[in-house]
């Protein structure tokens, strides 16, 4: 599992109990790997039969928990507040509505990636005459989300932004210790 999987999207996209095929889609694994996870008892299941056909009934939340454990990226709610505060300070001088090119520069992702996020409803934007405008609050919401913070840093700009956020959090913690 090299790429990041957004578990909150999985929770809304799939039903409470899923089949083996749906489990493969959720975890982005092969049929053989899914079979081994089930047979070795890593993922619990219930075998159901309807006539001559049988299928596995697997709890979606158990799969999500396994994905989170494998990604080792369970976010801390208290830290999200600190990240939000840090980003609000950083973007204090920005306009309330930002173009996709400005958002790209601010969060270290390409313009095409930002447009894809808008189309996938990860970022909500306003379209005026075929130009997308993203509210500053929405940018901050996205940058504090699991999908932004835990996705692998491929660009130097994004790595620099993550370092700035970590430095801002460390600075806030030092201020709290002094007070």
Short mmCIF file of N, CA and C in Angstrom, two decimals:
data_model
loop_
_atom_site.label_atom_id
_atom_site.label_comp_id
_atom_site.label_asym_id
_atom_site.label_seq_id
_atom_site.Cartn_x
_atom_site.Cartn_y
_atom_site.Cartn_z
N UNK A 1 0.84 -1.18 0.00
CA UNK A 1 0.00 0.00 0.00
C UNK A 1 0.89 1.24 0.00
N UNK A 2 1.32 1.65 -1.18
CA UNK A 2 2.21 2.78 -1.32
C UNK A 2 1.47 4.11 -1.21
N UNK A 3 0.32 4.23 -1.88
CA UNK A 3 -0.36 5.51 -1.91
C UNK A 3 -1.31 5.68 -0.73
N UNK A 4 -1.65 6.92 -0.45
CA UNK A 4 -2.53 7.24 0.67
C UNK A 4 -3.97 6.94 0.31
N UNK A 5 -4.72 6.37 1.26
CA UNK A 5 -6.14 6.07 1.07
C UNK A 5 -6.92 6.91 2.08
N UNK A 6 -7.83 7.73 1.60
CA UNK A 6 -8.65 8.59 2.46
C UNK A 6 -9.77 7.74 3.07
N UNK A 7 -9.65 7.43 4.35
CA UNK A 7 -10.59 6.51 4.99
C UNK A 7 -11.96 7.13 5.21
N UNK A 8 -12.04 8.45 5.33
CA UNK A 8 -13.35 9.09 5.52
C UNK A 8 -14.20 8.96 4.26
N UNK A 9 -13.59 9.03 3.10
CA UNK A 9 -14.33 8.83 1.85
C UNK A 9 -14.84 7.40 1.76
N UNK A 10 -14.02 6.44 2.21
CA UNK A 10 -14.42 5.04 2.17
C UNK A 10 -15.64 4.80 3.04
N UNK A 11 -15.68 5.48 4.17
CA UNK A 11 -16.79 5.31 5.11
C UNK A 11 -18.12 5.73 4.48
N UNK A 12 -18.09 6.76 3.64
CA UNK A 12 -19.33 7.22 3.01
C UNK A 12 -19.64 6.46 1.72
N UNK A 13 -18.61 5.96 1.05
CA UNK A 13 -18.79 5.33 -0.25
C UNK A 13 -19.26 3.87 -0.17
N UNK A 14 -18.87 3.16 0.89
CA UNK A 14 -19.17 1.73 0.97
C UNK A 14 -20.18 1.44 2.09
N UNK A 15 -20.98 0.36 1.93
CA UNK A 15 -21.95 0.00 2.98
C UNK A 15 -21.27 -0.57 4.22
N UNK A 16 -22.04 -0.80 5.27
CA UNK A 16 -21.52 -1.30 6.54
C UNK A 16 -20.79 -2.64 6.36
N UNK A 17 -21.34 -3.54 5.56
CA UNK A 17 -20.70 -4.82 5.27
C UNK A 17 -20.37 -4.88 3.79
N UNK A 18 -19.16 -5.29 3.48
CA UNK A 18 -18.71 -5.31 2.09
C UNK A 18 -18.32 -6.72 1.67
N UNK A 19 -18.21 -6.93 0.38
CA UNK A 19 -17.78 -8.21 -0.16
C UNK A 19 -16.26 -8.20 -0.32
N UNK A 20 -15.71 -9.33 -0.72
CA UNK A 20 -14.26 -9.43 -0.91
C UNK A 20 -13.81 -8.50 -2.04
N UNK A 21 -14.59 -8.41 -3.09
CA UNK A 21 -14.25 -7.53 -4.21
C UNK A 21 -14.22 -6.07 -3.77
N UNK A 22 -15.22 -5.66 -2.96
CA UNK A 22 -15.24 -4.29 -2.46
C UNK A 22 -14.06 -4.05 -1.52
N UNK A 23 -13.69 -5.06 -0.73
CA UNK A 23 -12.52 -4.94 0.15
C UNK A 23 -11.26 -4.72 -0.68
N UNK A 24 -11.15 -5.42 -1.81
CA UNK A 24 -10.00 -5.25 -2.69
C UNK A 24 -9.95 -3.82 -3.23
N UNK A 25 -11.10 -3.27 -3.60
CA UNK A 25 -11.16 -1.89 -4.09
C UNK A 25 -10.78 -0.90 -2.99
N UNK A 26 -11.30 -1.12 -1.79
CA UNK A 26 -11.04 -0.21 -0.67
C UNK A 26 -9.55 -0.16 -0.33
N UNK A 27 -8.93 -1.34 -0.24
CA UNK A 27 -7.54 -1.42 0.19
C UNK A 27 -6.56 -1.32 -0.97
N UNK A 28 -7.09 -1.36 -2.22
CA UNK A 28 -6.27 -1.32 -3.42
C UNK A 28 -5.24 -2.46 -3.42
N UNK A 29 -5.78 -3.67 -3.26
CA UNK A 29 -4.94 -4.85 -3.21
C UNK A 29 -5.45 -5.88 -4.21
N UNK A 30 -4.66 -6.91 -4.47
CA UNK A 30 -5.04 -7.95 -5.41
C UNK A 30 -5.99 -8.95 -4.75
N UNK A 31 -6.60 -9.79 -5.57
CA UNK A 31 -7.49 -10.82 -5.05
C UNK A 31 -6.76 -11.82 -4.17
N UNK A 32 -5.55 -12.16 -4.54
CA UNK A 32 -4.75 -13.11 -3.75
C UNK A 32 -4.44 -12.54 -2.37
N UNK A 33 -4.06 -11.26 -2.30
CA UNK A 33 -3.75 -10.63 -1.02
C UNK A 33 -5.01 -10.57 -0.15
N UNK A 34 -6.14 -10.23 -0.76
CA UNK A 34 -7.40 -10.18 0.00
C UNK A 34 -7.74 -11.57 0.55
N UNK A 35 -7.57 -12.59 -0.28
CA UNK A 35 -7.83 -13.96 0.15
C UNK A 35 -6.95 -14.34 1.34
N UNK A 36 -5.66 -13.99 1.27
CA UNK A 36 -4.73 -14.32 2.36
C UNK A 36 -5.08 -13.56 3.65
N UNK A 37 -5.49 -12.30 3.53
CA UNK A 37 -5.90 -11.54 4.71
C UNK A 37 -7.09 -12.21 5.40
N UNK A 38 -8.01 -12.71 4.60
CA UNK A 38 -9.20 -13.36 5.16
C UNK A 38 -8.86 -14.72 5.76
N UNK A 39 -8.12 -15.53 5.04
CA UNK A 39 -7.83 -16.89 5.49
C UNK A 39 -6.86 -16.94 6.67
N UNK A 40 -5.98 -15.95 6.80
CA UNK A 40 -5.04 -15.91 7.92
C UNK A 40 -5.63 -15.24 9.16
N UNK A 41 -6.89 -14.82 9.07
CA UNK A 41 -7.57 -14.26 10.23
C UNK A 41 -7.23 -12.81 10.53
N UNK A 42 -6.55 -12.12 9.63
CA UNK A 42 -6.21 -10.71 9.84
C UNK A 42 -7.47 -9.87 9.73
N UNK A 43 -8.34 -10.23 8.78
CA UNK A 43 -9.65 -9.58 8.62
C UNK A 43 -10.70 -10.64 8.90
N UNK A 44 -11.59 -10.35 9.84
CA UNK A 44 -12.65 -11.30 10.18
C UNK A 44 -13.80 -11.17 9.18
N UNK A 45 -14.44 -12.29 8.90
CA UNK A 45 -15.52 -12.32 7.93
C UNK A 45 -16.56 -13.35 8.33
N UNK A 46 -17.69 -13.25 7.65
CA UNK A 46 -18.74 -14.25 7.81
C UNK A 46 -19.03 -14.79 6.42
N UNK A 47 -18.99 -16.09 6.28
CA UNK A 47 -19.24 -16.70 4.98
C UNK A 47 -20.73 -16.93 4.81
N UNK A 48 -21.29 -16.37 3.76
CA UNK A 48 -22.73 -16.47 3.49
C UNK A 48 -22.94 -17.27 2.20
N UNK A 49 -24.05 -18.01 2.18
CA UNK A 49 -24.37 -18.82 1.01
C UNK A 49 -25.78 -18.51 0.56
N UNK A 50 -25.93 -18.34 -0.72
CA UNK A 50 -27.25 -18.17 -1.34
C UNK A 50 -27.33 -19.16 -2.49
N UNK A 51 -28.03 -20.25 -2.27
CA UNK A 51 -28.12 -21.29 -3.30
C UNK A 51 -26.77 -21.93 -3.51
N UNK A 52 -26.26 -21.86 -4.71
CA UNK A 52 -24.96 -22.45 -5.05
C UNK A 52 -23.81 -21.45 -4.90
N UNK A 53 -24.15 -20.18 -4.73
CA UNK A 53 -23.12 -19.15 -4.64
C UNK A 53 -22.80 -18.83 -3.19
N UNK A 54 -21.55 -18.48 -2.93
CA UNK A 54 -21.17 -18.04 -1.60
C UNK A 54 -20.38 -16.72 -1.72
N UNK A 55 -20.42 -15.94 -0.65
CA UNK A 55 -19.69 -14.69 -0.62
C UNK A 55 -19.27 -14.39 0.81
N UNK A 56 -18.33 -13.46 0.95
CA UNK A 56 -17.85 -13.06 2.27
C UNK A 56 -18.55 -11.78 2.70
N UNK A 57 -18.93 -11.72 3.96
CA UNK A 57 -19.54 -10.53 4.54
C UNK A 57 -18.50 -9.96 5.51
N UNK A 58 -17.92 -8.80 5.16
CA UNK A 58 -16.79 -8.23 5.90
C UNK A 58 -17.18 -6.86 6.42
N UNK A 59 -16.85 -6.59 7.68
CA UNK A 59 -17.18 -5.30 8.30
C UNK A 59 -16.29 -4.20 7.72
N UNK A 60 -16.93 -3.17 7.18
CA UNK A 60 -16.21 -2.05 6.58
C UNK A 60 -15.29 -1.34 7.57
N UNK A 61 -15.76 -1.15 8.80
CA UNK A 61 -14.98 -0.42 9.80
C UNK A 61 -13.70 -1.16 10.18
N UNK A 62 -13.75 -2.48 10.13
CA UNK A 62 -12.55 -3.27 10.42
C UNK A 62 -11.50 -3.07 9.32
N UNK A 63 -11.96 -2.97 8.08
CA UNK A 63 -11.04 -2.72 6.97
C UNK A 63 -10.43 -1.32 7.09
N UNK A 64 -11.26 -0.34 7.45
CA UNK A 64 -10.77 1.03 7.62
C UNK A 64 -9.73 1.08 8.73
N UNK A 65 -9.97 0.37 9.82
CA UNK A 65 -9.01 0.32 10.92
C UNK A 65 -7.69 -0.30 10.45
N UNK A 66 -7.77 -1.35 9.66
CA UNK A 66 -6.57 -2.00 9.13
C UNK A 66 -5.80 -1.04 8.20
N UNK A 67 -6.53 -0.32 7.37
CA UNK A 67 -5.89 0.65 6.47
C UNK A 67 -5.16 1.72 7.28
N UNK A 68 -5.82 2.23 8.30
CA UNK A 68 -5.20 3.27 9.14
C UNK A 68 -3.97 2.73 9.86
N UNK A 69 -4.03 1.50 10.33
CA UNK A 69 -2.87 0.91 11.00
C UNK A 69 -1.71 0.75 10.02
N UNK A 70 -2.01 0.32 8.80
CA UNK A 70 -0.96 0.14 7.81
C UNK A 70 -0.37 1.47 7.38
N UNK A 71 -1.19 2.49 7.29
CA UNK A 71 -0.68 3.81 6.91
C UNK A 71 0.00 4.50 8.09
N UNK A 72 -0.36 4.05 9.30
CA UNK A 72 0.22 4.61 10.53
C UNK A 72 0.07 6.12 10.57
N UNK A 73 -1.13 6.60 10.20
CA UNK A 73 -1.35 8.03 10.07
C UNK A 73 -2.63 8.47 10.77
N UNK A 74 -2.91 7.98 11.94
CA UNK A 74 -4.12 8.42 12.64
C UNK A 74 -3.87 9.81 13.19
N UNK A 75 -4.68 10.78 12.74
CA UNK A 75 -4.45 12.18 13.09
C UNK A 75 -4.93 12.47 14.51
N UNK A 76 -4.23 13.37 15.16
CA UNK A 76 -4.58 13.80 16.52
C UNK A 76 -5.44 15.05 16.41
N UNK A 77 -6.63 15.03 17.02
CA UNK A 77 -7.56 16.15 16.91
C UNK A 77 -6.98 17.43 17.50
N UNK A 78 -6.26 17.34 18.61
CA UNK A 78 -5.65 18.52 19.22
C UNK A 78 -4.62 19.16 18.31
N UNK A 79 -3.88 18.34 17.61
CA UNK A 79 -2.87 18.86 16.70
C UNK A 79 -3.51 19.54 15.50
N UNK A 80 -4.68 19.08 15.06
CA UNK A 80 -5.37 19.72 13.95
C UNK A 80 -5.73 21.16 14.28
N UNK A 81 -6.12 21.40 15.52
CA UNK A 81 -6.43 22.78 15.93
C UNK A 81 -5.18 23.65 15.85
N UNK A 82 -4.06 23.12 16.28
CA UNK A 82 -2.80 23.87 16.20
C UNK A 82 -2.41 24.13 14.76
N UNK A 83 -2.60 23.15 13.90
CA UNK A 83 -2.29 23.32 12.48
C UNK A 83 -3.19 24.39 11.89
N UNK A 84 -4.48 24.35 12.22
CA UNK A 84 -5.43 25.35 11.72
C UNK A 84 -5.01 26.75 12.16
N UNK A 85 -4.64 26.90 13.43
CA UNK A 85 -4.21 28.21 13.93
C UNK A 85 -2.96 28.69 13.19
N UNK A 86 -2.02 27.79 12.98
CA UNK A 86 -0.78 28.12 12.28
C UNK A 86 -1.07 28.58 10.84
N UNK A 87 -1.96 27.86 10.15
CA UNK A 87 -2.30 28.22 8.77
C UNK A 87 -3.07 29.53 8.70
N UNK A 88 -3.95 29.76 9.68
CA UNK A 88 -4.69 31.03 9.69
C UNK A 88 -3.74 32.21 9.86
N UNK A 89 -2.73 32.05 10.69
CA UNK A 89 -1.72 33.11 10.84
C UNK A 89 -0.93 33.30 9.55
N UNK A 90 -0.58 32.19 8.92
CA UNK A 90 0.21 32.25 7.69
C UNK A 90 -0.55 32.91 6.56
N UNK A 91 -1.86 32.64 6.45
CA UNK A 91 -2.67 33.17 5.36
C UNK A 91 -3.46 34.42 5.74
N UNK A 92 -3.09 35.06 6.82
CA UNK A 92 -3.81 36.23 7.32
C UNK A 92 -3.90 37.33 6.26
N UNK A 93 -2.83 37.54 5.49
CA UNK A 93 -2.79 38.63 4.51
C UNK A 93 -3.34 38.25 3.14
N UNK A 94 -3.79 37.02 2.96
CA UNK A 94 -4.33 36.57 1.67
C UNK A 94 -5.76 37.07 1.50
N UNK A 95 -6.16 37.12 0.24
CA UNK A 95 -7.55 37.47 -0.10
C UNK A 95 -8.50 36.37 0.40
N UNK A 96 -9.78 36.69 0.49
CA UNK A 96 -10.77 35.70 0.95
C UNK A 96 -11.07 34.66 -0.13
N UNK A 97 -11.02 35.06 -1.40
CA UNK A 97 -11.21 34.13 -2.51
C UNK A 97 -9.91 34.03 -3.29
N UNK A 98 -9.46 32.80 -3.53
CA UNK A 98 -8.17 32.57 -4.17
C UNK A 98 -8.34 31.81 -5.49
N UNK A 99 -7.54 32.14 -6.47
CA UNK A 99 -7.53 31.40 -7.73
C UNK A 99 -6.82 30.06 -7.53
N UNK A 100 -7.05 29.13 -8.44
CA UNK A 100 -6.40 27.83 -8.31
C UNK A 100 -4.88 27.95 -8.38
N UNK A 101 -4.38 28.90 -9.15
CA UNK A 101 -2.92 29.09 -9.22
C UNK A 101 -2.37 29.58 -7.88
N UNK A 102 -3.12 30.45 -7.19
CA UNK A 102 -2.68 30.92 -5.87
C UNK A 102 -2.73 29.80 -4.85
N UNK A 103 -3.80 28.99 -4.90
CA UNK A 103 -3.93 27.85 -3.99
C UNK A 103 -2.80 26.86 -4.24
N UNK A 104 -2.47 26.66 -5.50
CA UNK A 104 -1.38 25.76 -5.86
C UNK A 104 -0.07 26.22 -5.22
N UNK A 105 0.19 27.51 -5.30
CA UNK A 105 1.42 28.06 -4.72
C UNK A 105 1.40 27.96 -3.20
N UNK A 106 0.24 28.18 -2.58
CA UNK A 106 0.15 28.19 -1.12
C UNK A 106 0.25 26.80 -0.50
N UNK A 107 -0.25 25.77 -1.20
CA UNK A 107 -0.24 24.44 -0.58
C UNK A 107 0.76 23.48 -1.22
N UNK A 108 1.50 23.92 -2.24
CA UNK A 108 2.57 23.10 -2.80
C UNK A 108 2.12 21.98 -3.70
N UNK A 109 0.96 22.13 -4.31
CA UNK A 109 0.46 21.14 -5.25
C UNK A 109 0.32 21.78 -6.62
N UNK A 110 0.27 20.98 -7.66
CA UNK A 110 0.14 21.53 -9.01
C UNK A 110 -1.28 22.04 -9.24
N UNK A 111 -1.42 22.93 -10.24
CA UNK A 111 -2.73 23.47 -10.58
C UNK A 111 -3.65 22.34 -11.04
N UNK A 112 -3.13 21.41 -11.82
CA UNK A 112 -3.94 20.27 -12.27
C UNK A 112 -4.43 19.44 -11.08
N UNK A 113 -3.57 19.26 -10.08
CA UNK A 113 -3.96 18.51 -8.90
C UNK A 113 -5.08 19.23 -8.15
N UNK A 114 -4.98 20.54 -8.04
CA UNK A 114 -6.02 21.34 -7.38
C UNK A 114 -7.33 21.21 -8.15
N UNK A 115 -7.27 21.29 -9.47
CA UNK A 115 -8.49 21.15 -10.28
C UNK A 115 -9.11 19.77 -10.10
N UNK A 116 -8.28 18.73 -10.00
CA UNK A 116 -8.78 17.38 -9.77
C UNK A 116 -9.46 17.28 -8.40
N UNK A 117 -8.86 17.92 -7.40
CA UNK A 117 -9.46 17.92 -6.06
C UNK A 117 -10.81 18.63 -6.05
N UNK A 118 -10.92 19.68 -6.84
CA UNK A 118 -12.20 20.41 -6.95
C UNK A 118 -13.24 19.50 -7.59
N UNK A 119 -12.87 18.81 -8.65
CA UNK A 119 -13.82 17.93 -9.34
C UNK A 119 -14.20 16.72 -8.49
N UNK A 120 -13.29 16.27 -7.62
CA UNK A 120 -13.57 15.14 -6.73
C UNK A 120 -14.27 15.58 -5.45
N UNK A 121 -14.61 16.85 -5.33
CA UNK A 121 -15.27 17.44 -4.15
C UNK A 121 -14.43 17.33 -2.88
N UNK A 122 -13.12 17.30 -3.02
CA UNK A 122 -12.24 17.36 -1.85
C UNK A 122 -12.06 18.81 -1.41
N UNK A 123 -12.10 19.70 -2.38
CA UNK A 123 -12.05 21.14 -2.13
C UNK A 123 -13.28 21.75 -2.78
N UNK A 124 -14.01 22.55 -2.03
CA UNK A 124 -15.19 23.21 -2.57
C UNK A 124 -14.78 24.56 -3.14
N UNK A 125 -15.24 24.85 -4.36
CA UNK A 125 -14.87 26.08 -5.04
C UNK A 125 -16.11 26.72 -5.67
N UNK A 126 -15.96 28.00 -5.97
CA UNK A 126 -17.01 28.77 -6.64
C UNK A 126 -16.54 28.99 -8.07
N UNK A 127 -17.41 28.70 -9.03
CA UNK A 127 -17.04 28.88 -10.43
C UNK A 127 -17.71 30.14 -10.96
N UNK A 128 -16.88 31.08 -11.42
CA UNK A 128 -17.39 32.31 -12.02
C UNK A 128 -16.74 32.44 -13.39
N UNK A 129 -17.56 32.37 -14.43
CA UNK A 129 -17.10 32.45 -15.81
C UNK A 129 -15.94 31.50 -16.08
N UNK A 130 -16.13 30.25 -15.74
CA UNK A 130 -15.17 29.16 -15.96
C UNK A 130 -13.86 29.33 -15.19
N UNK A 131 -13.85 30.18 -14.20
CA UNK A 131 -12.69 30.35 -13.35
C UNK A 131 -13.09 29.92 -11.94
N UNK A 132 -12.28 29.05 -11.34
CA UNK A 132 -12.57 28.57 -10.00
C UNK A 132 -11.93 29.48 -8.96
N UNK A 133 -12.74 29.85 -7.96
CA UNK A 133 -12.27 30.61 -6.81
C UNK A 133 -12.49 29.76 -5.57
N UNK A 134 -11.45 29.66 -4.75
CA UNK A 134 -11.51 28.83 -3.55
C UNK A 134 -11.46 29.74 -2.33
N UNK A 135 -12.46 29.64 -1.44
CA UNK A 135 -12.42 30.45 -0.21
C UNK A 135 -11.21 30.08 0.66
N UNK A 136 -10.65 31.08 1.31
CA UNK A 136 -9.48 30.85 2.16
C UNK A 136 -9.80 29.85 3.27
N UNK A 137 -10.99 29.92 3.83
CA UNK A 137 -11.39 28.99 4.89
C UNK A 137 -11.41 27.55 4.37
N UNK A 138 -11.82 27.38 3.12
CA UNK A 138 -11.86 26.05 2.52
C UNK A 138 -10.45 25.51 2.28
N UNK A 139 -9.53 26.37 1.90
CA UNK A 139 -8.13 25.98 1.73
C UNK A 139 -7.55 25.52 3.07
N UNK A 140 -7.84 26.26 4.12
CA UNK A 140 -7.34 25.89 5.46
C UNK A 140 -7.95 24.57 5.90
N UNK A 141 -9.25 24.38 5.61
CA UNK A 141 -9.92 23.12 5.96
C UNK A 141 -9.25 21.95 5.25
N UNK A 142 -8.95 22.12 3.97
CA UNK A 142 -8.31 21.04 3.22
C UNK A 142 -6.89 20.77 3.73
N UNK A 143 -6.15 21.82 4.03
CA UNK A 143 -4.76 21.63 4.46
C UNK A 143 -4.66 21.03 5.87
N UNK A 144 -5.76 21.07 6.63
CA UNK A 144 -5.76 20.41 7.94
C UNK A 144 -6.35 19.00 7.86
N UNK A 145 -6.82 18.62 6.67
CA UNK A 145 -7.44 17.30 6.52
C UNK A 145 -6.38 16.21 6.48
N UNK A 146 -6.82 14.99 6.75
CA UNK A 146 -5.96 13.81 6.72
C UNK A 146 -5.35 13.61 5.34
N UNK A 147 -6.16 13.83 4.30
CA UNK A 147 -5.70 13.56 2.95
C UNK A 147 -4.54 14.47 2.54
N UNK A 148 -4.48 15.72 3.04
CA UNK A 148 -3.35 16.59 2.71
C UNK A 148 -2.15 16.29 3.59
N UNK A 149 -2.38 16.19 4.89
CA UNK A 149 -1.27 16.04 5.83
C UNK A 149 -0.56 14.70 5.72
N UNK A 150 -1.31 13.65 5.42
CA UNK A 150 -0.73 12.31 5.42
C UNK A 150 -0.34 11.79 4.05
N UNK A 151 -0.66 12.53 3.00
CA UNK A 151 -0.25 12.07 1.68
C UNK A 151 1.26 12.28 1.52
N UNK A 152 1.90 11.44 0.74
CA UNK A 152 3.36 11.56 0.61
C UNK A 152 3.75 12.89 -0.02
N UNK A 153 4.80 13.51 0.51
CA UNK A 153 5.30 14.78 -0.01
C UNK A 153 6.17 14.51 -1.21
N UNK A 154 5.72 14.86 -2.39
CA UNK A 154 6.52 14.62 -3.58
C UNK A 154 7.19 15.90 -4.07
N UNK A 155 6.60 17.06 -3.77
CA UNK A 155 7.20 18.30 -4.23
C UNK A 155 7.99 18.95 -3.11
N UNK A 156 9.04 19.65 -3.49
CA UNK A 156 9.85 20.34 -2.49
C UNK A 156 9.05 21.45 -1.82
N UNK A 157 8.16 22.08 -2.58
CA UNK A 157 7.33 23.15 -2.03
C UNK A 157 6.43 22.62 -0.91
N UNK A 158 5.80 21.46 -1.13
CA UNK A 158 4.93 20.89 -0.11
C UNK A 158 5.74 20.46 1.11
N UNK A 159 6.91 19.90 0.90
CA UNK A 159 7.77 19.52 2.02
C UNK A 159 8.13 20.75 2.84
N UNK A 160 8.41 21.85 2.16
CA UNK A 160 8.74 23.10 2.86
C UNK A 160 7.54 23.59 3.67
N UNK A 161 6.34 23.51 3.10
CA UNK A 161 5.14 23.95 3.80
C UNK A 161 4.91 23.09 5.04
N UNK A 162 5.07 21.77 4.91
CA UNK A 162 4.90 20.87 6.07
C UNK A 162 5.92 21.21 7.15
N UNK A 163 7.17 21.50 6.75
CA UNK A 163 8.19 21.91 7.73
C UNK A 163 7.81 23.21 8.42
N UNK A 164 7.26 24.17 7.66
CA UNK A 164 6.81 25.45 8.24
C UNK A 164 5.69 25.22 9.25
N UNK A 165 4.76 24.34 8.90
CA UNK A 165 3.65 24.04 9.82
C UNK A 165 4.20 23.43 11.10
N UNK A 166 5.10 22.45 10.97
CA UNK A 166 5.70 21.82 12.15
C UNK A 166 6.47 22.83 12.99
N UNK A 167 7.18 23.75 12.33
CA UNK A 167 7.92 24.78 13.06
C UNK A 167 6.95 25.71 13.79
N UNK A 168 5.84 26.06 13.14
CA UNK A 168 4.84 26.92 13.77
C UNK A 168 4.22 26.25 14.99
N UNK A 169 3.95 24.96 14.90
CA UNK A 169 3.39 24.21 16.03
C UNK A 169 4.39 24.15 17.17
N UNK A 170 5.66 23.89 16.82
CA UNK A 170 6.71 23.84 17.86
C UNK A 170 6.85 25.19 18.54
N UNK A 171 6.75 26.26 17.78
CA UNK A 171 6.85 27.61 18.35
C UNK A 171 5.68 27.88 19.30
N UNK A 172 4.48 27.47 18.91
CA UNK A 172 3.31 27.65 19.78
C UNK A 172 3.47 26.86 21.08
N UNK A 173 4.01 25.66 20.99
CA UNK A 173 4.23 24.85 22.19
C UNK A 173 5.23 25.50 23.13
N UNK A 174 6.29 26.10 22.53
CA UNK A 174 7.27 26.80 23.36
C UNK A 174 6.65 28.00 24.08
N UNK A 175 5.77 28.71 23.36
CA UNK A 175 5.08 29.86 23.97
C UNK A 175 4.21 29.41 25.14
N UNK A 176 3.51 28.27 24.96
CA UNK A 176 2.67 27.74 26.03
C UNK A 176 3.47 27.35 27.25
N UNK A 177 4.66 26.81 27.04
CA UNK A 177 5.52 26.43 28.17
C UNK A 177 5.99 27.65 28.96
N UNK A 178 6.27 28.74 28.25
CA UNK A 178 6.75 29.97 28.90
C UNK A 178 5.65 30.58 29.75
N UNK A 179 4.44 30.56 29.23
CA UNK A 179 3.30 31.15 29.96
C UNK A 179 2.88 30.22 31.04
#
